[in-house]
Structure formats: structure tokens, C-alpha cells
XYZ file of C-alpha atoms in Angstrom:
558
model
C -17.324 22.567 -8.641
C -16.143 20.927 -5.565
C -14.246 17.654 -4.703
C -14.275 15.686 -7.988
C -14.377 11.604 -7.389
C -10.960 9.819 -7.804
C -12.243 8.161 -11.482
C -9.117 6.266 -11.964
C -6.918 4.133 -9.746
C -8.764 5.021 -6.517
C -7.786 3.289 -3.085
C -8.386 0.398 -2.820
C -9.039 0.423 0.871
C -12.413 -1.263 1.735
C -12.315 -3.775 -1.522
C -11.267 -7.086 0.591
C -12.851 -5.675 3.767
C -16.183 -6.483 4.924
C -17.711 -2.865 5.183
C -19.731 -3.640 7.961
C -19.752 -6.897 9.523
C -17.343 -8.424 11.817
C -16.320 -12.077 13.169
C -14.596 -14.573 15.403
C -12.116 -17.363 15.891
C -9.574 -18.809 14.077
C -9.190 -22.000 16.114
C -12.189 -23.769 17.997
C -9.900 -25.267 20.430
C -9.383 -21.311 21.544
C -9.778 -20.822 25.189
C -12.338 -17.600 26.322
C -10.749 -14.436 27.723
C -12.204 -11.921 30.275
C -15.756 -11.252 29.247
C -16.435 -8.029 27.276
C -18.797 -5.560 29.542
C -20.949 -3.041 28.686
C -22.403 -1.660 31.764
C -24.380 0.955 29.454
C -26.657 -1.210 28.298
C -26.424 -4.031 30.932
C -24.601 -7.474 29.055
C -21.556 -9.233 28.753
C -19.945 -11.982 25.916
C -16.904 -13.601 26.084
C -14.493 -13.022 23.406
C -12.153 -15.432 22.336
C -8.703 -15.502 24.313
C -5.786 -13.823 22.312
C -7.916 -11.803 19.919
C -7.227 -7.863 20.086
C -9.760 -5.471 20.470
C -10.625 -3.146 17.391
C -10.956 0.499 18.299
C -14.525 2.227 17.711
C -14.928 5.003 15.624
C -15.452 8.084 17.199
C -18.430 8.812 15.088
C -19.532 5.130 15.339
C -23.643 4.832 16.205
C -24.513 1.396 16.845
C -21.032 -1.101 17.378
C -20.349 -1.407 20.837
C -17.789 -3.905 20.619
C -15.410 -5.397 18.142
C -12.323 -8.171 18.256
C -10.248 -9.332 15.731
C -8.083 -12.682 15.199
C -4.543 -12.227 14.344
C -4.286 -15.438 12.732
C -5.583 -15.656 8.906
C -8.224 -18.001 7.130
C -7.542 -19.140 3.608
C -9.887 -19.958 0.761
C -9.112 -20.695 -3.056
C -11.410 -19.034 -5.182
C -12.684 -21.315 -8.073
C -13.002 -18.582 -10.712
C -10.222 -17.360 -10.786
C -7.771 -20.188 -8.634
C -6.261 -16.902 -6.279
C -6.005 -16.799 -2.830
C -8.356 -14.920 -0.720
C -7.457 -14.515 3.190
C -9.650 -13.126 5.819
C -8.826 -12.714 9.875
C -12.312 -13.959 11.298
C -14.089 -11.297 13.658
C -16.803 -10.587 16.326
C -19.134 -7.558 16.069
C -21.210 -6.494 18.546
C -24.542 -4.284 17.772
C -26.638 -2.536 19.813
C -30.221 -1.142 19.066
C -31.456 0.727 21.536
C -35.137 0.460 21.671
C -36.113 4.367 20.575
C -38.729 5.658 17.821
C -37.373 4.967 14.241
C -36.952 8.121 12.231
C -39.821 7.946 9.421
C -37.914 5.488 6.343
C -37.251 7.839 3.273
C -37.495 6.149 -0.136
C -34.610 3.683 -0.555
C -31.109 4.667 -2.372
C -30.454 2.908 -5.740
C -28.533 -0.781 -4.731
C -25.208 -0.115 -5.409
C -23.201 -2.884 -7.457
C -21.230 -5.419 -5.478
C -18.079 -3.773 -4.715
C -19.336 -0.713 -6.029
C -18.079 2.287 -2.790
C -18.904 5.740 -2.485
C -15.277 7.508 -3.506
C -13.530 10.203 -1.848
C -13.377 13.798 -3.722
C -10.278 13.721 -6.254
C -8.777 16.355 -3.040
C -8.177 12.879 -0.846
C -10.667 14.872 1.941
C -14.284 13.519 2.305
C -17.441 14.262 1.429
C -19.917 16.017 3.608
C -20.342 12.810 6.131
C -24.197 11.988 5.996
C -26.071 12.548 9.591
C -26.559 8.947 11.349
C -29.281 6.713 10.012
C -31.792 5.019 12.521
C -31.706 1.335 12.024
C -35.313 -0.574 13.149
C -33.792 -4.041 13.576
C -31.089 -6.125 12.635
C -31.812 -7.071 9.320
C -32.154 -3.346 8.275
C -28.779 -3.008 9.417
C -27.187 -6.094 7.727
C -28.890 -4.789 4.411
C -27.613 -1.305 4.673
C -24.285 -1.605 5.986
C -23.250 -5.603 4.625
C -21.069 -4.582 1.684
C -21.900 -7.475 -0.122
C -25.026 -9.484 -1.230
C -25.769 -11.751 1.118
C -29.353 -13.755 1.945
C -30.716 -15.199 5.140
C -30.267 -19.105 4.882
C -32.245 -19.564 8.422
C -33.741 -18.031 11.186
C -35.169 -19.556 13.907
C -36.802 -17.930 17.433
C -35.979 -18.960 21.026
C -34.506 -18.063 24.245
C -31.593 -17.800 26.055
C -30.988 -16.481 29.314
C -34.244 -15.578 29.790
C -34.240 -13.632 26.997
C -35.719 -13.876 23.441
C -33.732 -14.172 21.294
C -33.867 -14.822 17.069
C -31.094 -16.941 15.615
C -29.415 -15.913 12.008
C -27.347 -17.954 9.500
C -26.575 -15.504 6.913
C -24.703 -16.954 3.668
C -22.635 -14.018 1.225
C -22.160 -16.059 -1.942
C -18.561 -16.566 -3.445
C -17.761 -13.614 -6.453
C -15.048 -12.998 -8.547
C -12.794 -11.924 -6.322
C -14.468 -12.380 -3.203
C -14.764 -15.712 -1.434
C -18.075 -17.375 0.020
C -18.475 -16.017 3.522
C -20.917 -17.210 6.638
C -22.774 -14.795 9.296
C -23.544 -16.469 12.106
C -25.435 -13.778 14.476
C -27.715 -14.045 17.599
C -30.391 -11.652 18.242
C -30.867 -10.849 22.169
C -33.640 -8.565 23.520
C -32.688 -7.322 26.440
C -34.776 -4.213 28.572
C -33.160 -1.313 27.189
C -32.182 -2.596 23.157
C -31.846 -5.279 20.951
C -28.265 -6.189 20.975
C -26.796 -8.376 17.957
C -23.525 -10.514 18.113
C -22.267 -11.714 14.979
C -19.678 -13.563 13.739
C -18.172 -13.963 10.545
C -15.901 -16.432 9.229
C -15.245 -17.639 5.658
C -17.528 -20.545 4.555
C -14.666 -22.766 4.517
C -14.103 -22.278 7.743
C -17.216 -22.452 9.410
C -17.147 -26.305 10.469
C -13.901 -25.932 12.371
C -15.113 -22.650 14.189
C -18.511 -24.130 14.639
C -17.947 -25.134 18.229
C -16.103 -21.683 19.087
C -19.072 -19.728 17.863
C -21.697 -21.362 20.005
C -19.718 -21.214 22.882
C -19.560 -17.233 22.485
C -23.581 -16.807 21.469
C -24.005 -18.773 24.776
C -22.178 -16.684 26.676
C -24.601 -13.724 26.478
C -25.599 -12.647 29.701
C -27.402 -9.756 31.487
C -25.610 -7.511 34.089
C -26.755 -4.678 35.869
C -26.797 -1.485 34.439
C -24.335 1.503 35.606
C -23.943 3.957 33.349
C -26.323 6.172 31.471
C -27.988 5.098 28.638
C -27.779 8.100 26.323
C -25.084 10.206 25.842
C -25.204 14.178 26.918
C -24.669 14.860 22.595
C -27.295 17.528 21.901
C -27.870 20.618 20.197
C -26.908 22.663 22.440
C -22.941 21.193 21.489
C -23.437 21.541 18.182
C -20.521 23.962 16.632
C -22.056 25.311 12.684
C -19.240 25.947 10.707
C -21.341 28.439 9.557
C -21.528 30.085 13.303
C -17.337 29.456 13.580
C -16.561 31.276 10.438
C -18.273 34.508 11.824
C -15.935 35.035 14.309
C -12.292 36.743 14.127
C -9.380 34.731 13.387
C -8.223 34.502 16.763
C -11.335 33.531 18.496
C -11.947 30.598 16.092
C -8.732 29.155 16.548
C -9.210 28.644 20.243
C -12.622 27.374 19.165
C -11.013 24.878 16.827
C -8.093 23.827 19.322
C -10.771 23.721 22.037
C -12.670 21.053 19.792
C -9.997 18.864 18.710
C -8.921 18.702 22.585
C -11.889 17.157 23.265
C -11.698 14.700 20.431
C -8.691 13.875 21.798
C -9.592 13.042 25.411
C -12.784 11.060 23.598
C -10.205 8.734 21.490
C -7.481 8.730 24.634
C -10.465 7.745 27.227
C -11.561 4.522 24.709
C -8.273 3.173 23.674
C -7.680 -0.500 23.619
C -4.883 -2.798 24.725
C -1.729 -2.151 22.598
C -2.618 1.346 21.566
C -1.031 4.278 22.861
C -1.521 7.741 22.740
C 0.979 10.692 23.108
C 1.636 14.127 21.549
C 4.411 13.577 19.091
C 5.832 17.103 18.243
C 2.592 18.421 18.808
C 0.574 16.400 16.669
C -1.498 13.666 18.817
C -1.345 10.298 17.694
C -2.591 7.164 18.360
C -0.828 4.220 17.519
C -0.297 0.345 17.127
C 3.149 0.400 15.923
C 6.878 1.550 16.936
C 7.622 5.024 18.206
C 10.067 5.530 15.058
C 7.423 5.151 12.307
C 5.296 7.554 14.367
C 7.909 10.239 14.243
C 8.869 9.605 10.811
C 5.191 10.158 10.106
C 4.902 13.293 11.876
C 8.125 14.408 10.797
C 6.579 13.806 7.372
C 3.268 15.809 7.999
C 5.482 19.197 9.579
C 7.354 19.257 5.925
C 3.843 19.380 4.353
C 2.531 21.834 6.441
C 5.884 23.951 6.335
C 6.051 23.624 2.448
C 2.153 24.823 2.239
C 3.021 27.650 5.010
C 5.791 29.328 2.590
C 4.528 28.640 -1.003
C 0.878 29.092 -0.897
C 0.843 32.353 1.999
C -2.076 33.819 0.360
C -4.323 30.926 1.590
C -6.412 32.049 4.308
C -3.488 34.227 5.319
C -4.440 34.752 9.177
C -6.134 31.473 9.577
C -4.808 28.510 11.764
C -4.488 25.422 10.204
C -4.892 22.158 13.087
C -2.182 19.146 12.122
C -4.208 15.655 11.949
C -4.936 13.642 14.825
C -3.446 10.651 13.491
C -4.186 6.895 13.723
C -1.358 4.412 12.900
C -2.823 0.767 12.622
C -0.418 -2.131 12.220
C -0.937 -3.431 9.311
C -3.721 -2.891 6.272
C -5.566 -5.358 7.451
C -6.009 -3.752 11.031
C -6.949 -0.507 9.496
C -9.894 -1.554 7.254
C -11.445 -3.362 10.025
C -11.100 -0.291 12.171
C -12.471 1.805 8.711
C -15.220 -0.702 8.362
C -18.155 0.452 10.738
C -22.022 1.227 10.673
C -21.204 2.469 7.451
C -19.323 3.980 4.435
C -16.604 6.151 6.151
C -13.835 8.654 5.215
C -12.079 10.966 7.639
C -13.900 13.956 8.681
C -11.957 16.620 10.202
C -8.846 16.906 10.892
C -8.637 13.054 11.094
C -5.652 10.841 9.430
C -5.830 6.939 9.507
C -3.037 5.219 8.043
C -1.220 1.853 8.538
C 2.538 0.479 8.573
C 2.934 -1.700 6.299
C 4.836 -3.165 3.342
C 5.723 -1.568 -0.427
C 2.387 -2.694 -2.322
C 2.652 -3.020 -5.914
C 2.283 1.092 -6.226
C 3.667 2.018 -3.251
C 0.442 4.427 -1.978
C 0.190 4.319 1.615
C 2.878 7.361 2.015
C 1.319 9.328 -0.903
C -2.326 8.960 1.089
C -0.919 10.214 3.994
C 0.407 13.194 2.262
C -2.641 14.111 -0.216
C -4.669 13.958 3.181
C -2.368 16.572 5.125
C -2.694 19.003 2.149
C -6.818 18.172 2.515
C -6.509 19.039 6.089
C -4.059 21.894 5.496
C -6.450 23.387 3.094
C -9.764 22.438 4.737
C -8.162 24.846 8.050
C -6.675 27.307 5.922
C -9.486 27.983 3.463
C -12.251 25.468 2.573
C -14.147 27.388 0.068
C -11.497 27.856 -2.037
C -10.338 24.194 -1.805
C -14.262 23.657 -2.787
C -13.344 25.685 -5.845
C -10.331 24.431 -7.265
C -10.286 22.993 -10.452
C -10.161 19.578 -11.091
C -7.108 18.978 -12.852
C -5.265 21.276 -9.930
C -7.260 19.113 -7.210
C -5.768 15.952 -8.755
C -2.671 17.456 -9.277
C -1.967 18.674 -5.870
C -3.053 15.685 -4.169
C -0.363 13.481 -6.229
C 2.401 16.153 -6.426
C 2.405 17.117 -2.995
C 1.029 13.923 -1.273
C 4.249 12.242 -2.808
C 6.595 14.168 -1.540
C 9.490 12.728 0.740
C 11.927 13.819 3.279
C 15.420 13.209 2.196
C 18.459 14.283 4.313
C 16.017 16.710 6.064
C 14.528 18.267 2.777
C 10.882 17.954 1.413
C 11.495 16.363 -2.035
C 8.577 16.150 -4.562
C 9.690 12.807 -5.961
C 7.489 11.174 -9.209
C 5.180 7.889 -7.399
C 5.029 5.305 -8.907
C 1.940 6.043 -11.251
C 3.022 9.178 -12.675
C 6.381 7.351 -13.561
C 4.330 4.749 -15.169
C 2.026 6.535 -17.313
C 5.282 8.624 -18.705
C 6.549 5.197 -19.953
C 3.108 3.922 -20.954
C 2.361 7.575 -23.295
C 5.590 7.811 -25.620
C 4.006 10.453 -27.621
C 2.366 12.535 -24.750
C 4.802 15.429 -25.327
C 2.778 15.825 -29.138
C -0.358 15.134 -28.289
C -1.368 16.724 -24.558
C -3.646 19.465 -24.182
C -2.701 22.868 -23.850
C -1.863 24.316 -20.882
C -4.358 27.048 -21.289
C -7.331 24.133 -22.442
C -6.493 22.517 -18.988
C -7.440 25.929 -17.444
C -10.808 26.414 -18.716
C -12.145 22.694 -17.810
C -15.069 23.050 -15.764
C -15.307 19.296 -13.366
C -18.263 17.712 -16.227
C -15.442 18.815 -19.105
C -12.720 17.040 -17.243
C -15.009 13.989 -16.188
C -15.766 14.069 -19.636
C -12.594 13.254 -20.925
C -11.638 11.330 -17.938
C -14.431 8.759 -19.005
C -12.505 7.773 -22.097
C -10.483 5.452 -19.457
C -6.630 5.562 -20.937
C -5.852 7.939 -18.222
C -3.997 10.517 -20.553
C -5.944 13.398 -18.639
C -4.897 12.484 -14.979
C -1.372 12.372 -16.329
C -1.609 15.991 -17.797
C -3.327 17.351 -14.316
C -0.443 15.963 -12.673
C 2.024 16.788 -14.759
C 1.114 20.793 -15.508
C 1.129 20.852 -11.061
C 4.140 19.383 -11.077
C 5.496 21.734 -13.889
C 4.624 25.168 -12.119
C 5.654 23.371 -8.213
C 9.301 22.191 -9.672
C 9.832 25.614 -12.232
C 13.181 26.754 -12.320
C 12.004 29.826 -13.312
C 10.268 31.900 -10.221
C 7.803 34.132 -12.565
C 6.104 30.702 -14.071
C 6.318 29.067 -10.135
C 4.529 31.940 -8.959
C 1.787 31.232 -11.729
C 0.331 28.592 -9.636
C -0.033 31.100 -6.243
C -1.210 34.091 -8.781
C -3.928 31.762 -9.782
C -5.103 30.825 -6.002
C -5.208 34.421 -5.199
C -7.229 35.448 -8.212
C -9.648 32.764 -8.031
C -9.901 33.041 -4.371
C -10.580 36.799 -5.458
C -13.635 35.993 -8.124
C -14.859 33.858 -5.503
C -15.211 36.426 -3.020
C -16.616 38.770 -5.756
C -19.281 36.412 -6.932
C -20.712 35.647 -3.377
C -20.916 38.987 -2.666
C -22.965 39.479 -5.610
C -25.523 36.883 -5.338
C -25.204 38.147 -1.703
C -23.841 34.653 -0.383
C -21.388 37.042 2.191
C -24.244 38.167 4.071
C -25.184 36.768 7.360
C -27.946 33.703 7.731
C -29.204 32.178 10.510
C -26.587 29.573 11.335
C -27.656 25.740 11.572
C -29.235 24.034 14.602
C -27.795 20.861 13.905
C -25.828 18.274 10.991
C -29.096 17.982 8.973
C -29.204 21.887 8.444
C -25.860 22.130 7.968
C -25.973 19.517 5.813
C -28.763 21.360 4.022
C -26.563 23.999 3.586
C -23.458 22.233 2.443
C -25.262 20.441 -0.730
C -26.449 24.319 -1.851
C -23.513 25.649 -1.381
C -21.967 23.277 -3.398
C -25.667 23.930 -6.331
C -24.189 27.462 -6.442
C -20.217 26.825 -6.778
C -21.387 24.264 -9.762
C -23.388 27.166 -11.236
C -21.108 29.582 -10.958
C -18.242 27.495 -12.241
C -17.646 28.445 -15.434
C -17.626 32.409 -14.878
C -15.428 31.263 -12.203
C -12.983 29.703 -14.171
C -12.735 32.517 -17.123
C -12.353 35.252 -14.730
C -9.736 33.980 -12.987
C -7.400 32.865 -15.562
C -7.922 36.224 -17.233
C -6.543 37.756 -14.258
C -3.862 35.243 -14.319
C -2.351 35.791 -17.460
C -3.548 39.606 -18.483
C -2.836 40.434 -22.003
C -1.328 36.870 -23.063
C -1.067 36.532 -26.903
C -1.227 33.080 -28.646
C 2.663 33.362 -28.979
C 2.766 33.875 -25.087
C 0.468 30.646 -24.478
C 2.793 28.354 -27.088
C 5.672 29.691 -25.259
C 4.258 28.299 -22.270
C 2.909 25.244 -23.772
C 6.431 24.908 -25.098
C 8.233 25.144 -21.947
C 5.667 22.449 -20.358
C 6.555 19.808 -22.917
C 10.276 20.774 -22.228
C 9.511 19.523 -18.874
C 8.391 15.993 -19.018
């Protein structure tokens, strides 16, 4: 079981934005700022005058410096005769000269514009541990989210240093326009350290003059500050290792944590950011002080609603509230997404942007389907590893969509729900049973979900919203009965394939990530006893009349 993948209408957060490479200058004529320093690993670049610094990742590996124009190319794209706009950017990598891990056998090529997506819960996947990169051009074909050749390369030197010169040309698609990599190599005593720019191919003979003037500007300075970080083992926290202790200690170990995520974002922010504790949730933010309260004013009604309706979910656990990240604009927050690699938020992490009504309006319902992640993910993971499906979809859109109004948490219909009940007339004859919905194991529902008119995403939605907004309290408390029960069979099923009893805990990610992909073997294995024994324990005794009262009362509701 597990988080199922968003199959339909997923975010479409990293489709314009480049997922790993970065660029410069808008104007040529642009005058250099203060040079960026890194006194880690001993160099400095100027960056163009004006630009604003991108925030790293905290779990970021190999960029050590990005900046961002705030002014906007433009190209027309010949197939199709649409705009494309892009806000040219510098990226600058660092490969610090250490043994390579031994190369594995290379993933399938993914399609262009093909992403990993998020489980249908809005939370991530189990992050993968950091990949060594050898060089540069390892990098550029791992992490470039596009196809892209080498159009020339050339050795030389600079500053006393050798350095290898890189035109790298991303050929126009059908919704992508023709883009230019312009990156200089530099091997310096401690890494090789690559600064790139990337600016659409349009635009490259008007920034032409810009971008030499900031590969020129490398230059060595002395060194400071340790190379290596003190990140070790020995600071390694196994989930594994915190669930064994009592409720009480683990929240301290939990609060302890995100503190010092915290002081690790607050210690790298960049000009224009702030950071503050907002009603205690800590966020970090680009934009006005309102939004961020109205955000976090947002996230408390969440939390508060989950508190009283769903009690039974790890009852005497202590859920965290997000650290949150508020870029200004789209834009600003897929750069900041865009990294070494693929990335969703891991922990108790929220990134979100202020910005205008797109044509579903998403943002709002993103930021609520990743509190309940979080919420769930603090208050009991294993049993949000277990939900079903449809009631994974279904929570994520009912309660990510829900607004405050006059001071009241309403569970208002988003825009895509109200669309499909327009598009499907006839839904109200021809939906599945309630009680078919309940015994769809995550290969049934993908099943059906592969048909592509959507009809099944509707129902998920629809039957969550049905037992959330009941008038009547015996069918609302249907949806917490079933929680508890399966949460119950759960329970009852590890402890017979002896799953409860105590292992040696993980050394490090790769264990635990060793652990996480069998845990997740045995949930798929067990799914389907799973699913039956809960739903008998759900609705004891039910007679077909019972289940077409129900199924009547459902239709009644849409």
C-alpha cells in the first residue's frame, strides 16, 4: 500500500523550471555587485549587481551558490506560437575532490518532462541518500531536466588554474524553448568548482559580454573555514531508534531536531528573507507579514480540525506544525525547489509561494493537503502508509481545500471537484459503490485510474467529502471507525509476522532506507487482508439493503 502517485492533474511545479541548472543576466550593460565568497573552499565570482540571492536547500550537496534575475527573458516558440519566459540565473557547483562511491548500473532515462511524482498523500517519498557526482558532466546528465548535448569544450587556464570551458545547447520542445549553458570548469586545490550560466538561446548574444565578465572573475582566496562538515553517524536519529521511546521523550527529541533545522535555515538566510516564529510556527519568508499570518492562521485550523475529528490517531503523540517557506512568487519557488536533484519536502517542511489565482486555483489547496501529510506523518505514519487510496486522495483534496471564513474552517469544493461534477452529468447512476470503493487495493484503483476520464478521482473525493460534511453523526463517525479499525488490523498483522518486535535500529539513511522500501514489500503484501478486515469491522453485520441505503444516501449527496 503506501503513498499512491498523483495519476491525474498533478502539480505542475518543476514543468517550466530547469530542475537543476541555473543562470545569469538579463542585461549585459549590468554593473557587478560585491563578489560572492566562499571561504570553505577558497574562491570568489562576482554576481551581477541587482540579482537576489536564491536560498540553498538545507539538504542541498553540491550548490554553493545561486542568484537569480528579477527581470524576465522572452522567446516565441515555433511549434506551437506561445510564449515561454525564463529569469536567467547563475549556479555555482562545487566538487570536492573525494573518492567516488562505486557507479551502480544506470536508472532507465526518463522522458523529457517526465518527474518523479509525489504520493497521492501530497507528502514525499522516502528522499534517496545523496549521490556522488565524479565531474561535471555527470552532474549536468543526472540533474539537467532536459536533453541537452555539449556543442564545445575547450581546455585552458585562468588564474592559474585549469580550467575546461562548456557550451552546452538544450534543444527547443514543444513547450519548452531552446536554452544555452554556458559553464566554466575551475580546478582549484581542494575541488572542482563549476559556474554556469543559463540563459535562453535567444538571449545569449545580448548576455554574451555579461557572462564572460563573470567566468573571468573567478578567483582564489584563502581558505577559512573547514572543509567538511561535522555530519556523521554519530548524528544520525533512525526513526526506527525514535519510535522506541515513550511519547514524551520523543517529542523533546523531535522539537530538539526541528530547533536545529531552524537555526541551520535562520544562520543561511539571504537578503530579503526573514525569519520569525509566527504563532509558533517558524517561517521564513519573502513576502508581507499578513500573508504569513494568514498562512499560519490557515495551518492552526488544519491542525485543530485533525486534533478533534480524527483523536484516535496516534492519540498521545505530538504532531510538529511545518517550518514554512513563503517565496514571492512561483517563479522564486521552483528555482529555490530546483537543486542537485528531484526534491519534495521531507519532514516537517512546507514551501509555498504568494502568488496570483492560476487557472485552478491550487497553491492554497497544496498548502493544506501538505499540513494534513505533516499532521499525519507526526501523529501516525504507518497508518498514513496504510490508507487506502481513494481515502489518501480524498483527504488530501477535501481537507487541503478547506478555508477560513469569518474565523471557521470551511471545507469548500476547489475548483476541480466543481469541475468534474459539471463535466459527469450522469455520475449519480453510474459511480461505484460505496462498499466497491472500500475493497480497492492501490493496483485496483490504479487500474481504473489508467482509463484517464478521471471518474475514479471524483468518486475518492467525493465519498471523503460525503462522510467529512454528514449531517448525520453515526455515518460521520464512519470515517474515524474505519481509521481505528484499520489502524487496529495493522497492529494485529505486524505482530503476527512479528514486525512489533525490536531490530537493530539503522546506522545511517542507506539502512534506513533499506528498511523503508521493505516495510513498504510487506504493507503491499499484506494489503488486501488489510483491507477486508477492516471494513468488516467497520460495518459488522451490514446486509445488501444496509449497503444500498448507504449507497443511496451518497448519491443524495452530490
Amino acid at each position: 500500500m503506501g503513498p499512491t502517485a498523483r495519476w491525474l492533474f498533478s502539480r505542475p511545479r518543476m514543468g517550466d523550471a530547469l530542475v537543476t541548472v541555473l543562470a545569469l543576466f538579463c542585461c549585459s550593460a549590468l554593473a557587478p555587485q560585491e563578489s560572492h565568497k566562499d571561504e570553505r573552499l577558497g574562491f570568489k565570482v562576482r554576481a551581477p549587481r541587482g540579482w537576489e540571492p536564491i536560498p540553498l536547500r538545507s539538504d542541498e550537496q553540491w550548490i554553493v551558490g545561486r542568484y537569480r534575475s528579477t527581470k524576465t527573458d522572452t522567446a516565441v516558440l515555433e511549434t506551437s506560437g506561445y510564449d515561454r519566459e525564463h529569469n536567467p540565473e547563475l549556479q555555482i557547483v562545487a566538487f570536492v575532490h573525494r573518492k567516488a562511491a562505486p557507479s551502480k548500473a544506470p536508472e532507465a532515462e526518463k522522458k523529457p518532462g517526465e518527474e518523479e511524482t509525489p504520493g497521492a498523500s501530497g507528502d514525499p517519498k522516502k528522499p534517496k541518500p545523496p549521490k556522488i557526482y565524479r565531474d561535471y558532466q555527470e552532474y549536468m546528465r543526472e540533474t539537467y531536466g532536459r536533453g541537452h548535448f555539449v556543442e564545445k569544450e575547450e581546455s585552458g587556464t585562468h588564474a592559474g588554474l585549469p580550467v575546461t570551458k562548456l557550451e552546452i545547447k538544450a534543444e527547443a520542445e514543444t513547450w519548452r524553448a531552446e536554452m544555452r549553458v554556458i559553464a566554466w570548469v575551475y580546478s582549484t586545490e581542494v575541488a572542482d568548482i563549476a559556474v554556469q550560466i543559463e540563459v535562453m538561446a535567444d538571449s545569449l548574444k545580448k548576455h554574451r559580454a555579461a557572462i564572460d565578465d563573470v567566468l573571468k572573475s573567478f578567483t582564489v582566496i584563502p581558505r577559512t573555514l573547514p572543509l567538511e562538515t561535522a555530519a556523521t553517524e554519530a548524528s544520525f536519529l533512525s526513526t526506527v531508534e525514535l519510535a522506541k521511546l515513550p511519547p514524551a521523550e520523543r517529542k523533546q527529541k523531535k522539537i530538539e531536531a526541528q530547533t536545529r533545522e531552524w537555526e541551520k535555515i535562520t544562520g543561511a538566510l539571504t537578503e530579503g528573507w526573514t525569519a520569525s516564529e509566527v504563532d509558533g510556527i517558524y517561517v521564513v519568508s519573502h513576502v508581507d507579514n499578513n500573508f504569513a499570518k494568514k498562512l499560519v492562521e490557515q495551518i492552526h485550523a488544519i491542525y485543530g480540525w485533525l486534533d478533534t475529528n480524527l483523536p484516535e490517531v496516534g492519540k498521545f503523540e505530538h504532531a510538529r506544525p511545518p517550518i514554512v517557506r513563503i517565496c514571492a512568487d512561483r517563479e522564486e519557488e521552483n528555482t529555490f525547489r530546483n537543486g542537485s536533484g528531484s526534491y519534495w519536502e521531507a519532514g516537517t517542511h512546507l514551501v509555498t509561494h504568494k502568488g496570483s489565482k492560476d487557472w485552478w486555483d491550487t497553491e492554497w489547496d497544496q498548502i493544506g493537503s501538505r499540513a494534513l501529510g505533516i499532521w499525519f506523518q507526526e501523529r501516525d505514519p504507518k497508518l498514513w502508509a496504510a490508507l487506502p487510496s481513494w481515502l489518501q486522495i480524498g483527504l488530501n483534496q477535501v481537507v487541503g481545500g478547506a478555508r477560513m471564513q469569518s474565523g471557521k474552517l470551511v471545507f469548500k469544493m476547489g475548483d476541480m471537484e466543481e469541475w468534474f461534477r459539471g463535466y459527469y452529468p450522469s455520475v449519480k447512476d453510474d459511480s461505484m459503490s460505496v462498499r466497491t470503493l472500500f475493497t480497492l487495493t492501490d493496483e485496483d484503483f490504479s487500474s481504473v485510474a489508467q482509463q484517464g476520464d478521471g471518474n475514479i478521482w471524483w468518486q475518492a473525493v467525493s465519498l471523503t467529502r460525503f462522510f467529512v460534511e454528514a449531517r448525520s453523526k453515526k455515518t460521520r463517525q464512519l470515517l474515524t471507525d474505519y481509521m481505528g479499525n484499520l489502524n487496529q488490523v495493522l497492529g494485529e498483522l505486524e505482530s503476527k509476522d512479528g514486525k512489533d518486535k525490536d531490530k537493530p535500529p539503522p546506522k545511517n539513511e542507506e539502512e534506513e532506507e533499506k528498511l523503508f522500501k521493505q516495510r513498504q514489500d510487506w504493507l503491499k503484501s499484506q494489503e488486501r487482508a488489510l483491507l477486508d478486515q477492516s471494513l468488516a469491522r467497520t460495518f459488522p453485520g451490514w446486509s445488501p439493503v444496509d449497503w444500498k441505503n448507504l449507497d443511496r444516501e451518497f448519491r443524495r449527496s452530490l
